[in-house]
């Protein structure tokens, strides 16, 4: 059969094919410890890997020596400063994953014709390392970031890896650099930003599935972006759409972000903090502007329905338009556990009905006009839980109520609950302690 005849059923072009790659990866990962791993025959090099799996236990160390203590108070909290070390791991389609290495932070060596530099074959993750009030280091639900990274990798034709091994590598880097960069006592309540990254360093201009890739993990300083007083969001217009249904807005792939930078820069120049990404839906005769997410965070509104009950509404993930945020999921989980009708007796807040569903600007405008909008907030690792004060839409600034002056009451309680877990004020399975070296 000729290669083109193999492709005529078109199945390799669908999102289902990516899902199949992922399923195959999962199956291969499950059998990683079994000696007999089927080699791929070259015709179906999916997201699976044919050889060695990623193995954190084979990590080699090349540590910087005699580092003086850090003057913590005077380190600028800006995103261009990385810590002392990074972890790298090379993959090739013929060997699989080579032993990862913990090395001094520094430049990568990459060929000018590398796939990532031309075809954006890159995906990444973002999570924070917190110095708790109890002086322990913690990550927040890191297994969710690892899982999402595998989904993103499959979407962009990058290799699969064992989720636990990635989490172990992340933890290792945090354990090594955490002590110096988040010094005990000095840095209580502070955090670093962890950025696992996967790029195709495959040196070929061929527009094809890359045959080599580099995983690397960085720790960086990061500005405090959580804002009190309310974020000012500028709604995107019909000619600037971040992601479409059936697209790949759900994946944390670099290709989703570069094209948004001009719009967010424009929003900032006009005095707004972020873009509220709308998705025009022209199916119903008129155009409905669906609300998706805000910058690199998910978007929530709390509104009183016409039935009188209070709803927590956020865009659904099924259309694959928005990122399946860890913060988003955690807020929904906590709301279900602590603020639903059956559980809210413990809280002073009115119980919430949780709705992951499509929401359009018209509904928000109406709720504001009729006094039914309770509050709005954005949620993600970077902005944490930030109340939204203004949404600029069709030439007008819509004021979002903030019951407590500089925040809504629900945003405040979600923020407190999450911070308690991240900084160890309460013991919770989502706060994963990093044992320092
Ligand atoms: C990362 C990201 C989020 C938030 O996800 P978290 O896991 O909560 O940090 C939301 N939207 C976009 C577009 C993102 O890139």
Coordinates of N, CA and C in Angstrom, one line a residue, residues 13-18 155 241-251 256 279 290 292 316-322 358:
X13 N -6.2 12.9 10.8 CA -6.3 14.4 10.8 C -7.3 14.8 11.9
X14 N -7.9 13.9 12.6 CA -8.9 14.3 13.5 C -8.4 14.5 14.9
X15 N -9.2 15.2 15.7 CA -8.9 15.2 17.1 C -8.9 13.9 17.8
X16 N -9.8 13.0 17.2 CA -9.8 11.6 17.7 C -8.5 10.9 17.6
X17 N -7.7 11.3 16.5 CA -6.4 10.7 16.3 C -5.5 11.1 17.4
X18 N -5.6 12.3 17.9 CA -4.7 12.8 19.0 C -5.1 12.0 20.2
X155 N -0.9 16.6 21.6 CA -1.6 17.5 20.6 C -0.6 18.0 19.6
X241 N -9.8 36.1 17.7 CA -10.4 35.0 18.5 C -9.2 34.1 18.9
X242 N -9.1 33.8 20.2 CA -8.0 33.0 20.7 C -8.1 31.5 20.3
X243 N -9.3 31.0 20.3 CA -9.4 29.5 20.1 C -10.9 29.2 19.6
X244 N -11.0 28.3 18.7 CA -12.3 27.9 18.2 C -12.6 26.5 18.7
X245 N -13.9 26.2 18.6 CA -14.4 24.8 18.9 C -13.7 23.9 17.9
X246 N -13.2 22.7 18.4 CA -12.5 21.8 17.6 C -11.1 22.2 17.3
X247 N -10.6 23.3 17.9 CA -9.3 23.7 17.8 C -8.4 23.1 18.9
X248 N -7.4 23.9 19.4 CA -6.5 23.4 20.4 C -6.3 24.4 21.5
X249 N -7.3 25.2 21.7 CA -7.2 26.2 22.9 C -7.0 25.5 24.2
X250 N -7.4 24.2 24.3 CA -7.3 23.4 25.5 C -5.8 23.1 25.9
X251 N -4.9 23.1 24.9 CA -3.6 22.6 25.1 C -2.7 23.8 25.5
X256 N -0.4 28.8 21.0 CA -1.6 29.5 21.4 C -1.4 30.8 22.0
X279 N -15.8 34.2 22.2 CA -15.9 33.4 21.0 C -17.2 33.7 20.4
X290 N -19.8 34.4 23.2 CA -19.5 33.5 24.3 C -18.3 33.9 25.1
X292 N -15.1 33.0 27.2 CA -14.3 31.8 27.4 C -13.3 31.9 28.6
X316 N -17.4 25.6 29.9 CA -17.2 24.2 29.9 C -15.9 23.8 29.2
X317 N -15.3 22.7 29.5 CA -14.1 22.3 28.9 C -14.3 21.4 27.6
X318 N -15.6 20.9 27.5 CA -15.9 19.9 26.5 C -15.6 20.4 25.0
X319 N -15.8 21.7 24.8 CA -15.6 22.2 23.4 C -14.1 22.3 23.1
X320 N -13.2 22.1 24.1 CA -11.8 22.2 24.0 C -11.3 23.6 23.6
X321 N -12.1 24.6 24.0 CA -11.7 26.0 23.7 C -10.8 26.5 24.8
X322 N -11.1 26.2 26.0 CA -10.4 26.8 27.1 C -9.4 25.8 27.8
X358 N -21.9 27.1 28.7 CA -21.7 28.3 27.9 C -22.4 29.5 28.5

